[in-house]
PDB file of C-alpha atoms in Angstrom:
ATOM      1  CA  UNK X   1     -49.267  27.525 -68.961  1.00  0.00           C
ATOM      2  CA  UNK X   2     -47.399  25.314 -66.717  1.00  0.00           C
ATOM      3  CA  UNK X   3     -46.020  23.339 -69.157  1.00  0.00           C
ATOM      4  CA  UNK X   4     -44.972  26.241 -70.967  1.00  0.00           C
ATOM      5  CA  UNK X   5     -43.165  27.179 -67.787  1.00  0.00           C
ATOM      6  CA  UNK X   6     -41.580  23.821 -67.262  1.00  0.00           C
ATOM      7  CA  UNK X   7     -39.469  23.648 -70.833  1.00  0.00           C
ATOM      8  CA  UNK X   8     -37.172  26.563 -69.876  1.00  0.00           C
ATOM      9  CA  UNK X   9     -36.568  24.682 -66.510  1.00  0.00           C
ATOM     10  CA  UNK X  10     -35.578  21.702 -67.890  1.00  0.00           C
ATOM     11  CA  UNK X  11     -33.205  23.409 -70.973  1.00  0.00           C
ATOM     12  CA  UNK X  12     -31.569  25.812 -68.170  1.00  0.00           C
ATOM     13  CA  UNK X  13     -27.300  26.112 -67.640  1.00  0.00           C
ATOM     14  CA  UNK X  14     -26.369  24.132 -64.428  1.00  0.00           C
ATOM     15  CA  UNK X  15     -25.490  26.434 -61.502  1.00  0.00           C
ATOM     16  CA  UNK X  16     -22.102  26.354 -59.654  1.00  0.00           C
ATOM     17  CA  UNK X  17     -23.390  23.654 -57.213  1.00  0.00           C
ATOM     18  CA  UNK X  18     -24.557  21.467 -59.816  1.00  0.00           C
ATOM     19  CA  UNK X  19     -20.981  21.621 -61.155  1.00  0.00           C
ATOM     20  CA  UNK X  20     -19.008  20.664 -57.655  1.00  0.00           C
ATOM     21  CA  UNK X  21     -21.650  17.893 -57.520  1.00  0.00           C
ATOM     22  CA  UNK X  22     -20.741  16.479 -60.561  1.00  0.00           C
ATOM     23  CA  UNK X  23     -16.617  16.764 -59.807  1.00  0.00           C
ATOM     24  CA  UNK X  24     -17.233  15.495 -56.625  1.00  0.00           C
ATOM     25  CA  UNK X  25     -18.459  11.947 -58.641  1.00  0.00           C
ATOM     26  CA  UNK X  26     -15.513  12.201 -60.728  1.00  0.00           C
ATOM     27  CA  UNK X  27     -13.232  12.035 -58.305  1.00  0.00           C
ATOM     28  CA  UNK X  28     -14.943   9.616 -56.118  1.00  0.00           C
ATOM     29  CA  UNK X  29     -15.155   7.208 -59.406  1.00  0.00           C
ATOM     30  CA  UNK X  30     -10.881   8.121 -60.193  1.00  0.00           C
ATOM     31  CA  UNK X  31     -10.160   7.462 -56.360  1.00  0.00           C
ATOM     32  CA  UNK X  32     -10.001   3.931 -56.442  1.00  0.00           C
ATOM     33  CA  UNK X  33      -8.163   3.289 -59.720  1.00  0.00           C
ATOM     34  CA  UNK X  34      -5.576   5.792 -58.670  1.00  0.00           C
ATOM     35  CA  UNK X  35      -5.187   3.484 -55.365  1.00  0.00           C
ATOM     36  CA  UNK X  36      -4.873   0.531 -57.076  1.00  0.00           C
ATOM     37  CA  UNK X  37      -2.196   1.666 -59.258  1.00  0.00           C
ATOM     38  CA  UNK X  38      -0.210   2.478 -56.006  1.00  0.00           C
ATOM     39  CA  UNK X  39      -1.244  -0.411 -54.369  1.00  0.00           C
ATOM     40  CA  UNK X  40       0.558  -2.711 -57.340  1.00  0.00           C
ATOM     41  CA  UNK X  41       3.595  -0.716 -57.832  1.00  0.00           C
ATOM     42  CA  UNK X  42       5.993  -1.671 -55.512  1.00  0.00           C
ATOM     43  CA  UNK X  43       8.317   1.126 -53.025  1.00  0.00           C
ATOM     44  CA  UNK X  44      11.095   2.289 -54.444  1.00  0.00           C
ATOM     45  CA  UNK X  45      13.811   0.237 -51.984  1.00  0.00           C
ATOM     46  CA  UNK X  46      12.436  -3.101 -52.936  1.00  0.00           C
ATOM     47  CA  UNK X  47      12.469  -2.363 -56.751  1.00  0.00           C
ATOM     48  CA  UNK X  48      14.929  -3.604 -59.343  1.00  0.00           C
ATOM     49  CA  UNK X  49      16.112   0.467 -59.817  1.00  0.00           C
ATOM     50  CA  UNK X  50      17.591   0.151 -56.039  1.00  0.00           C
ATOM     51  CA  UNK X  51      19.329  -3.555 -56.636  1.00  0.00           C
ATOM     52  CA  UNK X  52      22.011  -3.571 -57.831  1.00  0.00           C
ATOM     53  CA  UNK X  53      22.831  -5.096 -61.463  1.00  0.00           C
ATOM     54  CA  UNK X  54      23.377  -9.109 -61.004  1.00  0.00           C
ATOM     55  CA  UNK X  55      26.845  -9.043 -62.788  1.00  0.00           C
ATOM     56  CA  UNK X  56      27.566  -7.175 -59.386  1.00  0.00           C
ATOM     57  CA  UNK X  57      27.865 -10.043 -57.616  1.00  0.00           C
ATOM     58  CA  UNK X  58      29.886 -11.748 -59.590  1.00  0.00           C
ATOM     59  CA  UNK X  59      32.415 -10.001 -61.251  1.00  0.00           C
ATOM     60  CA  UNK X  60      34.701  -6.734 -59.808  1.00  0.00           C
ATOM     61  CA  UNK X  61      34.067  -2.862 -61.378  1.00  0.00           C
ATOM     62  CA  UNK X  62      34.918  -3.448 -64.978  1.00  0.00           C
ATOM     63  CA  UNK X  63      38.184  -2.382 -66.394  1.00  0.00           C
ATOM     64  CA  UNK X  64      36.196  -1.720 -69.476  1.00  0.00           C
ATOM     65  CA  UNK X  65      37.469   1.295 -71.095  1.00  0.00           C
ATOM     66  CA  UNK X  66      41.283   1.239 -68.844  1.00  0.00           C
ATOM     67  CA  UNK X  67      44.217   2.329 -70.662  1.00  0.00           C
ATOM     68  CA  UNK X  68      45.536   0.062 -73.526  1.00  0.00           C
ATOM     69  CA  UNK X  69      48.642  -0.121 -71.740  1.00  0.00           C
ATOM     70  CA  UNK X  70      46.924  -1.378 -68.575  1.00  0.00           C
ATOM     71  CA  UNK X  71      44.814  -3.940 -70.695  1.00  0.00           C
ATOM     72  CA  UNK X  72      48.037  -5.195 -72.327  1.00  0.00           C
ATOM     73  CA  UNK X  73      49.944  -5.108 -69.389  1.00  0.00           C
ATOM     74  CA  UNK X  74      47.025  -8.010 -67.822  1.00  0.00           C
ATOM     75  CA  UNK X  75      47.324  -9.623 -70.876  1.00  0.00           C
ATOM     76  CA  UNK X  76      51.098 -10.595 -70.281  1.00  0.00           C
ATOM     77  CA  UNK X  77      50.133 -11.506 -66.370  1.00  0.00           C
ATOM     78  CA  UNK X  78      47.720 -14.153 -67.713  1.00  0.00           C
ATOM     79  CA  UNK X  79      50.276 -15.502 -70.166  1.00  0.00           C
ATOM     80  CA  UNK X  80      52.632 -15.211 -67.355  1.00  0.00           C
ATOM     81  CA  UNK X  81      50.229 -17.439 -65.064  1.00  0.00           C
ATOM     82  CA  UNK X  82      49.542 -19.861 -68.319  1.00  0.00           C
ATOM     83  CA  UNK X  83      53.225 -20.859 -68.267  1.00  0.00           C
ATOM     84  CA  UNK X  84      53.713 -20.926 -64.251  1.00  0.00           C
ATOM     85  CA  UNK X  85      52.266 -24.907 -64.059  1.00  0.00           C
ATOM     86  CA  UNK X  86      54.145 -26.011 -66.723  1.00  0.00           C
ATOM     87  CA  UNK X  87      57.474 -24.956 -65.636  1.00  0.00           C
ATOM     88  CA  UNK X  88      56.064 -26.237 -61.953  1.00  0.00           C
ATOM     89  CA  UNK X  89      54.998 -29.728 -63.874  1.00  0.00           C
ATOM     90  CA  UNK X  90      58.908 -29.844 -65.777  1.00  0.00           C
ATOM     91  CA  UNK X  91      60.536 -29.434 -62.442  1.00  0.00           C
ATOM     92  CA  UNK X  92      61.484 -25.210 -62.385  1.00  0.00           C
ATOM     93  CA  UNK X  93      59.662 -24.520 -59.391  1.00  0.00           C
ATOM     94  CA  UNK X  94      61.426 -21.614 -58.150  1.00  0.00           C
ATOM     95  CA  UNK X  95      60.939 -20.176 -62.209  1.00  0.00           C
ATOM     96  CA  UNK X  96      57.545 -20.695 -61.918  1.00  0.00           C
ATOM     97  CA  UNK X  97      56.902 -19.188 -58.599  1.00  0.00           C
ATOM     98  CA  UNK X  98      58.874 -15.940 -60.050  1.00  0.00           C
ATOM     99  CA  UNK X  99      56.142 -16.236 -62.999  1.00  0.00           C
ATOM    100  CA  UNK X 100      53.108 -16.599 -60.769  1.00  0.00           C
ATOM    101  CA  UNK X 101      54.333 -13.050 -59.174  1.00  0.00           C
ATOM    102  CA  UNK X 102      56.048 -11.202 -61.683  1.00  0.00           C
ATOM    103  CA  UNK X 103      52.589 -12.030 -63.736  1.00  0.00           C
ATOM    104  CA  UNK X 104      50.440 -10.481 -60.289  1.00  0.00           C
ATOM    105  CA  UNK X 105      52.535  -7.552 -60.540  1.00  0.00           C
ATOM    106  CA  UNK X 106      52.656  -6.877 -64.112  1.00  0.00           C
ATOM    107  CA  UNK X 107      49.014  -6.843 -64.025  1.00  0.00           C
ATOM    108  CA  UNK X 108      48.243  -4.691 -61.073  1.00  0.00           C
ATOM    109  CA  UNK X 109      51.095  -2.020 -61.894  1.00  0.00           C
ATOM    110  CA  UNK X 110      52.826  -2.760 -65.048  1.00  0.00           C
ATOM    111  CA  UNK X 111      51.121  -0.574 -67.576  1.00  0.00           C
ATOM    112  CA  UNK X 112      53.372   2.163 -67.286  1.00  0.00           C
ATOM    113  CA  UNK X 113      56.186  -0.487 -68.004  1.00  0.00           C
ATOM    114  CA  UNK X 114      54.355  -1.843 -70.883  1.00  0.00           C
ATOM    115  CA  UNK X 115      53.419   1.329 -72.134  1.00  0.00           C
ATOM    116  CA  UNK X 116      57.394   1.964 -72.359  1.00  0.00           C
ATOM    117  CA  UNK X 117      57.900  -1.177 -73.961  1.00  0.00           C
ATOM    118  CA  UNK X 118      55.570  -1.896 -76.741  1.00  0.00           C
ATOM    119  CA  UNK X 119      56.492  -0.238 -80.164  1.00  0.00           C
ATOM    120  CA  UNK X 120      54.349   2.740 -81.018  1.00  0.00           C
ATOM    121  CA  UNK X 121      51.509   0.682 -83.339  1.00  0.00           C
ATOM    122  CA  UNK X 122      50.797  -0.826 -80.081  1.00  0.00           C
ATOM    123  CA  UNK X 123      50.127   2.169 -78.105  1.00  0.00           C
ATOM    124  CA  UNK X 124      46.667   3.772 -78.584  1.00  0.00           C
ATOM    125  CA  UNK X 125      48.179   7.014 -77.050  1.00  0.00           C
ATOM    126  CA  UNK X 126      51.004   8.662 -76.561  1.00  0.00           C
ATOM    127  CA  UNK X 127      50.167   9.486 -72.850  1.00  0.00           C
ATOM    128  CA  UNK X 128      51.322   7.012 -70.578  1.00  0.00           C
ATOM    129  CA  UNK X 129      48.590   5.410 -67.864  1.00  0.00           C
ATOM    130  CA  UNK X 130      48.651   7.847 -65.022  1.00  0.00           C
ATOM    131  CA  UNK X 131      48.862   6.479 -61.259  1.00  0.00           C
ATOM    132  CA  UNK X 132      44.906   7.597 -60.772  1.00  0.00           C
ATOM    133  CA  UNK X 133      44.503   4.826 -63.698  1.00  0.00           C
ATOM    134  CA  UNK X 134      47.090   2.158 -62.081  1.00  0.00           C
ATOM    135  CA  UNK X 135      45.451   2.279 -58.951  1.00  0.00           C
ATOM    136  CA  UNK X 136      41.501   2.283 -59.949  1.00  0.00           C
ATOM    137  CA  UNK X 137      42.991  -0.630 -62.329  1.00  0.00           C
ATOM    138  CA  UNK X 138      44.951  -2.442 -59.420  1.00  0.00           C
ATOM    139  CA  UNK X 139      41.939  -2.961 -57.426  1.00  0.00           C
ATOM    140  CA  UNK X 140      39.097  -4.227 -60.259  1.00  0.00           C
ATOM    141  CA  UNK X 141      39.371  -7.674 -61.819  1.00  0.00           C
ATOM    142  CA  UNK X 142      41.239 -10.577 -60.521  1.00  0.00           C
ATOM    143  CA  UNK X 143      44.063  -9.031 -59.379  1.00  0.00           C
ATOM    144  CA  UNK X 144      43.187  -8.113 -55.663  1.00  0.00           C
ATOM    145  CA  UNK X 145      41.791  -9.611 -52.642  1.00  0.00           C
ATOM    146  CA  UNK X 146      38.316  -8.967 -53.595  1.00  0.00           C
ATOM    147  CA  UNK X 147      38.649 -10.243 -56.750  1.00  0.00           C
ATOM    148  CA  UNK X 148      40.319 -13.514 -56.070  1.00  0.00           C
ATOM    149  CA  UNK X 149      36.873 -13.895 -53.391  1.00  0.00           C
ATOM    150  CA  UNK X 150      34.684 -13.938 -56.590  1.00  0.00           C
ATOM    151  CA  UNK X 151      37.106 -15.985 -58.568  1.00  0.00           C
ATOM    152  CA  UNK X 152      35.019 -17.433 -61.467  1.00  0.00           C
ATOM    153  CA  UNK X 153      33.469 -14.527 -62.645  1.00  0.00           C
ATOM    154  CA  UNK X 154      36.805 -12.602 -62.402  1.00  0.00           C
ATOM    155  CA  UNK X 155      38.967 -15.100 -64.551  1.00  0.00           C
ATOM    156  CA  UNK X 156      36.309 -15.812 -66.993  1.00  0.00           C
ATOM    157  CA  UNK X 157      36.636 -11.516 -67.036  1.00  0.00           C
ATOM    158  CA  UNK X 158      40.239 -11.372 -67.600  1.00  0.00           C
ATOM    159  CA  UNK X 159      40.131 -14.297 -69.667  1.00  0.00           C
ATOM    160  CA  UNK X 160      38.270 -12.252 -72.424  1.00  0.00           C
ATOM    161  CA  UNK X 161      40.271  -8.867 -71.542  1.00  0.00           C
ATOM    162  CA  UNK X 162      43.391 -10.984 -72.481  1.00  0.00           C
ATOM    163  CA  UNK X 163      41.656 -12.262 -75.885  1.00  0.00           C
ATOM    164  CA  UNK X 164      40.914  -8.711 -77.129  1.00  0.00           C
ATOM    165  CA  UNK X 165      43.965  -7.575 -76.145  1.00  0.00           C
ATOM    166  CA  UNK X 166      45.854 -10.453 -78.128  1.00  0.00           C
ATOM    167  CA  UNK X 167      43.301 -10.095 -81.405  1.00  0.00           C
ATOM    168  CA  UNK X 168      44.614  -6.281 -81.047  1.00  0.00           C
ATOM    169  CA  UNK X 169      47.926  -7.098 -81.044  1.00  0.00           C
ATOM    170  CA  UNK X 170      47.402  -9.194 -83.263  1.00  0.00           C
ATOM    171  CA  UNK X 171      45.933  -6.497 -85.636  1.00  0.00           C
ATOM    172  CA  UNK X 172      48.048  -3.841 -84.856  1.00  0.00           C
ATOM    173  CA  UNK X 173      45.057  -2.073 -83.535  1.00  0.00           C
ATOM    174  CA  UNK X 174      44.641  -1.214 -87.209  1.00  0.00           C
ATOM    175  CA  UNK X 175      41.674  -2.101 -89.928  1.00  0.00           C
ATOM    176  CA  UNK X 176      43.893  -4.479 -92.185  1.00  0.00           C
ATOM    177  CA  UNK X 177      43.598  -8.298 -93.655  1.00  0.00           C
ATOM    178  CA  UNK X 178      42.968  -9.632 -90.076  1.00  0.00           C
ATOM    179  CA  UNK X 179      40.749  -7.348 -88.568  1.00  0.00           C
ATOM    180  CA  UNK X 180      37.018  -8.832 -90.530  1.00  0.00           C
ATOM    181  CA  UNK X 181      38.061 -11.860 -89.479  1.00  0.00           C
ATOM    182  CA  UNK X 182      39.094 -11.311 -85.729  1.00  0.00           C
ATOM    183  CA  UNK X 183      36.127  -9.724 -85.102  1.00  0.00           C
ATOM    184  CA  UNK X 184      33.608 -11.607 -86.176  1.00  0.00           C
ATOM    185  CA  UNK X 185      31.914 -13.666 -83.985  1.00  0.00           C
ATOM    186  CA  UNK X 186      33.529 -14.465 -80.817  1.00  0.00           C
ATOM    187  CA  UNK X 187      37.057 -14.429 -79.649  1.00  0.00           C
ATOM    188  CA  UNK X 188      38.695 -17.580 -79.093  1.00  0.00           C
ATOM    189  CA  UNK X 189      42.332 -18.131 -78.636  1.00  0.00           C
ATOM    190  CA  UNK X 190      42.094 -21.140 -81.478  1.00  0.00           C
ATOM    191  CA  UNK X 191      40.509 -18.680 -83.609  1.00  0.00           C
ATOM    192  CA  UNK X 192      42.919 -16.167 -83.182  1.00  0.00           C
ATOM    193  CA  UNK X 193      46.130 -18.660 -83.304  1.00  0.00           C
ATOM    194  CA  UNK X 194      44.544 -20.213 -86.752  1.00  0.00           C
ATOM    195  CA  UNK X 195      44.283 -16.975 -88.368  1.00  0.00           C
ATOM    196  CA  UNK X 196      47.271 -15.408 -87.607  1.00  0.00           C
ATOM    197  CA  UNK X 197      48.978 -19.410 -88.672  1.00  0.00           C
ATOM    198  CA  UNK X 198      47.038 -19.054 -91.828  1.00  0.00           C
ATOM    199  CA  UNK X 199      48.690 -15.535 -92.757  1.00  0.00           C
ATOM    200  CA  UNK X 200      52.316 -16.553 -91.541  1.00  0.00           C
ATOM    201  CA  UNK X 201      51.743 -19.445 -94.043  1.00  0.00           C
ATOM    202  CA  UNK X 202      50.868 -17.629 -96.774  1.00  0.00           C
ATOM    203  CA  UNK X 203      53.493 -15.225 -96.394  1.00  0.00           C
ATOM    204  CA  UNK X 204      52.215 -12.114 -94.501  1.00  0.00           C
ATOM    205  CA  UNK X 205      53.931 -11.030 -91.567  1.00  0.00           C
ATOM    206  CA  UNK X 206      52.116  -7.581 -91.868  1.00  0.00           C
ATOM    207  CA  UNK X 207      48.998  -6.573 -93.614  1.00  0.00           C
TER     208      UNK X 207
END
């Protein structure tokens, strides 16, 4: 008889206590993994999400995305500065100083000017840069006091702006006999010299 009384013990539901007791050891045995998850994951102030990016450092706030007119308008600065020394080196000192800062203004505030006197293919829109877009421009890249501080990164910055903007001169801005070519790969100003050569030399002046 006691036996017989002992199997329904043993096959009987767990009571409520039963069941804390057992969450109770669940939660002891999660407690320490959860901690060590926190303990390896940094704070939020010290990680990468709260640095900034590493270009910041170098380089000012991208003019990626400005106004084609603004873009072009740098272009011409940099061409501007590219022929400064040599008229300095040939003896036309007071010509190249006008360069030097007719090419510093033209880039920080000639894209309305540009944008005037390009002929239409040239212009992506019809709407002129507003002076919101002169001024955010005027104050990213090389062209301003912060910029000439980081000066590598910002020339090697408007060094490329200025190739773009010449391969889409170049191209008219358009898909035509140039544009594969241009594109592919990197920009170079031998690269785009030789292929726009190679089409004057077979005859094309527009494609």
């Amino acid at each position: 008889p006691g036996s017989a009384q002992s199997a329904p013990r043993a096959s009987a539901p767990m009571d409520a206590s039963d069941l804390r007791a057992l969450a109770k050891e669940r939660e002891a045995r999660q407690r320490p993994a959860a901690a060590a998850a926190t303990t390896t994951s940094p704070p939020l102030p010290d990680s990468w999400r709260a640095k900034p990016a590493p270009s910041s450092r170098g380089a000012m706030p991208s003019l990626s995305g400005a106004h084609r007119s603004i873009l072009l308008a740098r272009m011409f600065g940099v061409g501007l500065h590219l022929l400064s020394p040599l008229f300095w080196m040939l003896g036309f000192g007071r010509l190249a100083l006008l360069l030097l800062l007719g090419g510093v203004g033209l880039a920080r505030g000639g894209g309305a000017l540009v944008h005037g006197a390009v002929p239409p293919m040239l212009r992506e829109t019809e709407r002129p840069p507003s002076k919101e877009e002169m001024d955010a421009a005027a104050g990213a890249g090389l062209y301003c006091v912060a910029g000439v501080r980081n000066f590598g990164p910002n020339l090697a910055s408007e060094w490329a702006m200025a190739l773009e903007s010449l391969a889409f001169v170049c191209t008219y801005g358009k898909k035509n006999c140039l544009t594969n070519e241009m594109y592919r790969g990197e920009l170079s100003l031998g690269k785009i010299a030789g292929l726009v050569w190679g089409k004057l030399r077979e005859g094309v002046v527009r494609c």
